[in-house]
Amino acid sequence: MDYQRVVVRRHPQTGTKHSHDSKYWRQFKNPVFIKNQSPVTAIHFSPVKPHRYAVTSGARVQIYSPKTQRVSKTIARFQDNARSGHFRTDGKLLVAGDDSGNIQIFDLSTRAILRNFHEHKQPVHVAKFSSDPTKILSCSDDTTVRLWSIPTSEDYLTFKDHTDYVRTGMVSLANPSLILTGSYDSTVRMFDARE
């Protein structure tokens, strides 16, 4: 039996022209690697340009520039480990809790503390701005979930339905009255702030 030789077709090479999209994606070199001294407990992107991002690690929150991937600001005014650094929708303020139970609001242009809340008795793992920019949600290991008023510096709603550490929570973007939380008591609870 004789075998016939296979002829391999050679196609002409296309030029090295790159589309606009391929030029954009080729500008990125390697993945960004940022080494921190402590475990990272939260990351949050600013919702407004230039879309800086906050990295919460140890007793500080570092604000990174997305273009240079370098720290542009450091907020280190915490008594204990910081938790849950979160930008407000306008990108001008940042809220964070800490392991001593404090919650602080910072002005990012000056790094000044604008508000300080002390009602929690144990670490605050969640501190987030609500979809209503005058309110803050906090969830703590003291099993409470609180909604704070920034203008009055007071908690105006406290939910005590969880029986163990509350480690996650958020306010609905569509309805700022709906709060969803999760706890070590193996429950997810929805609260209505209108009640």
Tab-separated table of C-alpha atoms in Angstrom:
chain	number	residue	atom	x	y	z
A	1	MET	CA	0.000	0.000	0.000
A	2	ASP	CA	1.376	3.351	-1.046
A	3	TYR	CA	0.761	6.497	0.877
A	4	GLN	CA	0.333	9.821	-0.775
A	5	ARG	CA	2.188	12.744	0.552
A	6	VAL	CA	-0.077	15.343	2.232
A	7	VAL	CA	0.352	18.846	0.964
A	8	VAL	CA	0.086	21.382	3.777
A	9	ARG	CA	-1.487	24.594	2.634
A	10	ARG	CA	0.182	27.741	3.749
A	11	HIS	CA	-1.995	30.753	4.204
A	12	PRO	CA	-0.657	34.226	3.722
A	13	GLN	CA	0.146	35.984	6.988
A	14	THR	CA	-1.975	38.911	7.901
A	15	GLY	CA	-0.234	42.150	8.697
A	16	THR	CA	0.644	43.201	12.220
A	17	LYS	CA	-2.132	45.771	12.268
A	18	HIS	CA	-3.872	45.981	15.592
A	19	SER	CA	-7.397	47.118	16.219
A	20	HIS	CA	-8.175	49.878	18.698
A	21	ASP	CA	-9.313	47.232	21.212
A	22	SER	CA	-6.176	45.115	20.881
A	23	LYS	CA	-3.987	48.207	21.354
A	24	TYR	CA	-5.895	49.052	24.529
A	25	TRP	CA	-5.523	45.567	26.018
A	26	ARG	CA	-1.840	45.300	25.041
A	27	GLN	CA	-1.007	48.313	27.218
A	28	PHE	CA	-1.563	46.173	30.326
A	29	LYS	CA	1.570	44.300	31.256
A	30	ASN	CA	1.314	41.837	34.116
A	31	PRO	CA	-1.366	41.455	36.751
A	32	VAL	CA	-0.967	43.948	39.557
A	33	PHE	CA	0.413	42.468	42.751
A	34	ILE	CA	0.195	44.524	45.914
A	35	LYS	CA	1.794	43.179	49.074
A	36	ASN	CA	0.312	44.234	52.411
A	37	GLN	CA	1.719	43.809	55.904
A	38	SER	CA	-1.563	42.436	57.296
A	39	PRO	CA	-4.480	40.376	55.994
A	40	VAL	CA	-6.747	42.284	53.615
A	41	THR	CA	-10.259	42.456	55.098
A	42	ALA	CA	-12.033	44.594	52.466
A	43	ILE	CA	-11.640	46.120	49.014
A	44	HIS	CA	-13.983	48.697	47.499
A	45	PHE	CA	-13.930	50.713	44.252
A	46	SER	CA	-14.978	54.344	44.247
A	47	PRO	CA	-18.118	54.687	42.103
A	48	VAL	CA	-16.859	57.931	40.499
A	49	LYS	CA	-13.848	58.711	38.331
A	50	PRO	CA	-10.938	58.167	38.665
A	51	HIS	CA	-12.325	54.996	40.344
A	52	ARG	CA	-9.719	54.768	43.079
A	53	TYR	CA	-9.948	51.717	45.280
A	54	ALA	CA	-9.706	51.309	49.028
A	55	VAL	CA	-7.825	48.372	50.512
A	56	THR	CA	-8.508	47.749	54.211
A	57	SER	CA	-5.632	45.930	55.880
A	58	GLY	CA	-4.425	45.932	59.477
A	59	ALA	CA	-5.005	49.255	61.220
A	60	ARG	CA	-5.287	51.282	58.018
A	61	VAL	CA	-7.177	51.896	54.806
A	62	GLN	CA	-5.037	52.654	51.787
A	63	ILE	CA	-6.438	54.434	48.733
A	64	TYR	CA	-4.811	53.338	45.462
A	65	SER	CA	-4.686	55.102	42.124
A	66	PRO	CA	-5.937	52.819	39.318
A	67	LYS	CA	-3.469	54.300	36.820
A	68	THR	CA	-0.258	53.998	38.824
A	69	GLN	CA	-1.334	51.144	41.149
A	70	ARG	CA	0.360	53.053	43.959
A	71	VAL	CA	-0.954	54.304	47.281
A	72	SER	CA	-2.287	57.845	46.927
A	73	LYS	CA	-3.560	58.195	50.525
A	74	THR	CA	-3.316	56.257	53.748
A	75	ILE	CA	-5.820	56.525	56.567
A	76	ALA	CA	-4.344	55.082	59.747
A	77	ARG	CA	-6.415	56.665	62.500
A	78	PHE	CA	-7.839	53.486	63.991
A	79	GLN	CA	-7.525	52.177	67.545
A	80	ASP	CA	-7.460	48.570	66.333
A	81	ASN	CA	-7.673	46.609	63.076
A	82	ALA	CA	-9.746	48.447	60.477
A	83	ARG	CA	-12.657	46.749	58.712
A	84	SER	CA	-14.811	47.366	55.672
A	85	GLY	CA	-13.479	50.597	54.106
A	86	HIS	CA	-16.319	51.807	51.866
A	87	PHE	CA	-16.718	54.873	49.603
A	88	ARG	CA	-19.839	57.016	49.498
A	89	THR	CA	-21.555	57.286	46.092
A	90	ASP	CA	-19.922	60.671	45.392
A	91	GLY	CA	-16.439	59.295	46.204
A	92	LYS	CA	-15.701	62.127	48.663
A	93	LEU	CA	-16.183	60.259	51.945
A	94	LEU	CA	-15.065	56.894	53.269
A	95	VAL	CA	-16.503	54.952	56.203
A	96	ALA	CA	-14.756	52.160	58.099
A	97	GLY	CA	-15.270	50.212	61.291
A	98	ASP	CA	-12.643	48.700	63.544
A	99	ASP	CA	-12.147	45.905	66.054
A	100	SER	CA	-12.737	48.214	69.019
A	101	GLY	CA	-16.348	48.789	67.886
A	102	ASN	CA	-15.840	52.298	66.491
A	103	ILE	CA	-17.076	53.557	63.128
A	104	GLN	CA	-15.433	56.568	61.518
A	105	ILE	CA	-16.259	58.708	58.494
A	106	PHE	CA	-13.312	60.347	56.725
A	107	ASP	CA	-13.149	63.251	54.290
A	108	LEU	CA	-10.842	61.913	51.574
A	109	SER	CA	-9.540	65.317	50.499
A	110	THR	CA	-8.123	66.082	53.972
A	111	ARG	CA	-8.199	62.644	55.680
A	112	ALA	CA	-9.994	64.343	58.588
A	113	ILE	CA	-12.414	62.380	60.759
A	114	LEU	CA	-15.864	63.901	60.194
A	115	ARG	CA	-17.917	61.592	62.415
A	116	ASN	CA	-17.193	58.975	65.041
A	117	PHE	CA	-19.778	56.440	66.266
A	118	HIS	CA	-19.157	54.402	69.464
A	119	GLU	CA	-22.333	52.386	70.192
A	120	HIS	CA	-21.038	48.927	69.208
A	121	LYS	CA	-19.424	46.929	72.002
A	122	GLN	CA	-17.472	44.483	69.787
A	123	PRO	CA	-15.723	44.586	66.369
A	124	VAL	CA	-17.606	46.167	63.466
A	125	HIS	CA	-17.042	43.998	60.393
A	126	VAL	CA	-19.435	45.894	58.119
A	127	ALA	CA	-19.621	49.667	57.746
A	128	LYS	CA	-21.196	50.851	54.494
A	129	PHE	CA	-22.937	53.893	53.157
A	130	SER	CA	-26.572	53.317	52.375
A	131	SER	CA	-28.047	54.129	48.973
A	132	ASP	CA	-29.312	57.170	50.904
A	133	PRO	CA	-26.001	59.104	51.246
A	134	THR	CA	-26.963	60.459	54.696
A	135	LYS	CA	-27.155	56.994	56.275
A	136	ILE	CA	-24.655	54.300	57.257
A	137	LEU	CA	-25.226	50.599	57.875
A	138	SER	CA	-23.091	48.773	60.450
A	139	CYS	CA	-22.998	45.108	61.465
A	140	SER	CA	-21.085	43.950	64.511
A	141	ASP	CA	-19.952	40.958	66.516
A	142	ASP	CA	-22.203	42.265	69.323
A	143	THR	CA	-25.054	40.718	67.204
A	144	THR	CA	-26.593	44.098	66.355
A	145	VAL	CA	-27.277	45.779	63.024
A	146	ARG	CA	-27.519	49.551	63.154
A	147	LEU	CA	-28.586	52.252	60.740
A	148	TRP	CA	-26.927	55.584	61.494
A	149	SER	CA	-27.850	59.135	60.582
A	150	ILE	CA	-24.776	61.094	59.519
A	151	PRO	CA	-26.225	64.600	60.154
A	152	THR	CA	-27.273	63.772	63.742
A	153	SER	CA	-24.404	61.320	64.504
A	154	GLU	CA	-26.886	58.912	66.111
A	155	ASP	CA	-28.143	55.436	65.391
A	156	TYR	CA	-31.814	55.767	64.699
A	157	LEU	CA	-32.522	52.059	64.149
A	158	THR	CA	-31.041	49.043	65.906
A	159	PHE	CA	-31.941	45.474	64.983
A	160	LYS	CA	-31.209	42.796	67.605
A	161	ASP	CA	-32.665	39.727	65.877
A	162	HIS	CA	-29.386	37.859	65.259
A	163	THR	CA	-28.023	35.599	67.992
A	164	ASP	CA	-24.380	35.458	66.861
A	165	TYR	CA	-21.765	37.591	65.081
A	166	VAL	CA	-23.167	39.596	62.163
A	167	ARG	CA	-20.461	39.520	59.497
A	168	THR	CA	-22.163	40.723	56.315
A	169	GLY	CA	-24.874	43.158	55.336
A	170	MET	CA	-26.043	45.572	52.704
A	171	VAL	CA	-28.736	48.102	51.921
A	172	SER	CA	-30.808	47.602	48.780
A	173	LEU	CA	-29.824	49.939	45.945
A	174	ALA	CA	-33.424	50.027	44.725
A	175	ASN	CA	-34.999	50.667	48.127
A	176	PRO	CA	-32.906	52.229	50.939
A	177	SER	CA	-35.405	50.914	53.506
A	178	LEU	CA	-34.497	47.260	52.885
A	179	ILE	CA	-31.497	45.829	54.728
A	180	LEU	CA	-30.150	42.317	54.222
A	181	THR	CA	-27.736	40.779	56.764
A	182	GLY	CA	-25.997	37.461	57.362
A	183	SER	CA	-24.737	36.034	60.627
A	184	TYR	CA	-22.827	33.186	62.240
A	185	ASP	CA	-26.201	32.059	63.586
A	186	SER	CA	-26.706	30.593	60.064
A	187	THR	CA	-29.459	33.030	59.135
A	188	VAL	CA	-29.969	35.694	56.505
A	189	ARG	CA	-32.402	38.359	57.662
A	190	MET	CA	-34.179	41.112	55.806
A	191	PHE	CA	-35.124	44.191	57.783
A	192	ASP	CA	-37.453	46.998	56.767
A	193	ALA	CA	-36.260	50.347	58.091
A	194	ARG	CA	-39.775	51.823	57.705
A	195	GLU	CA	-41.176	49.679	60.533
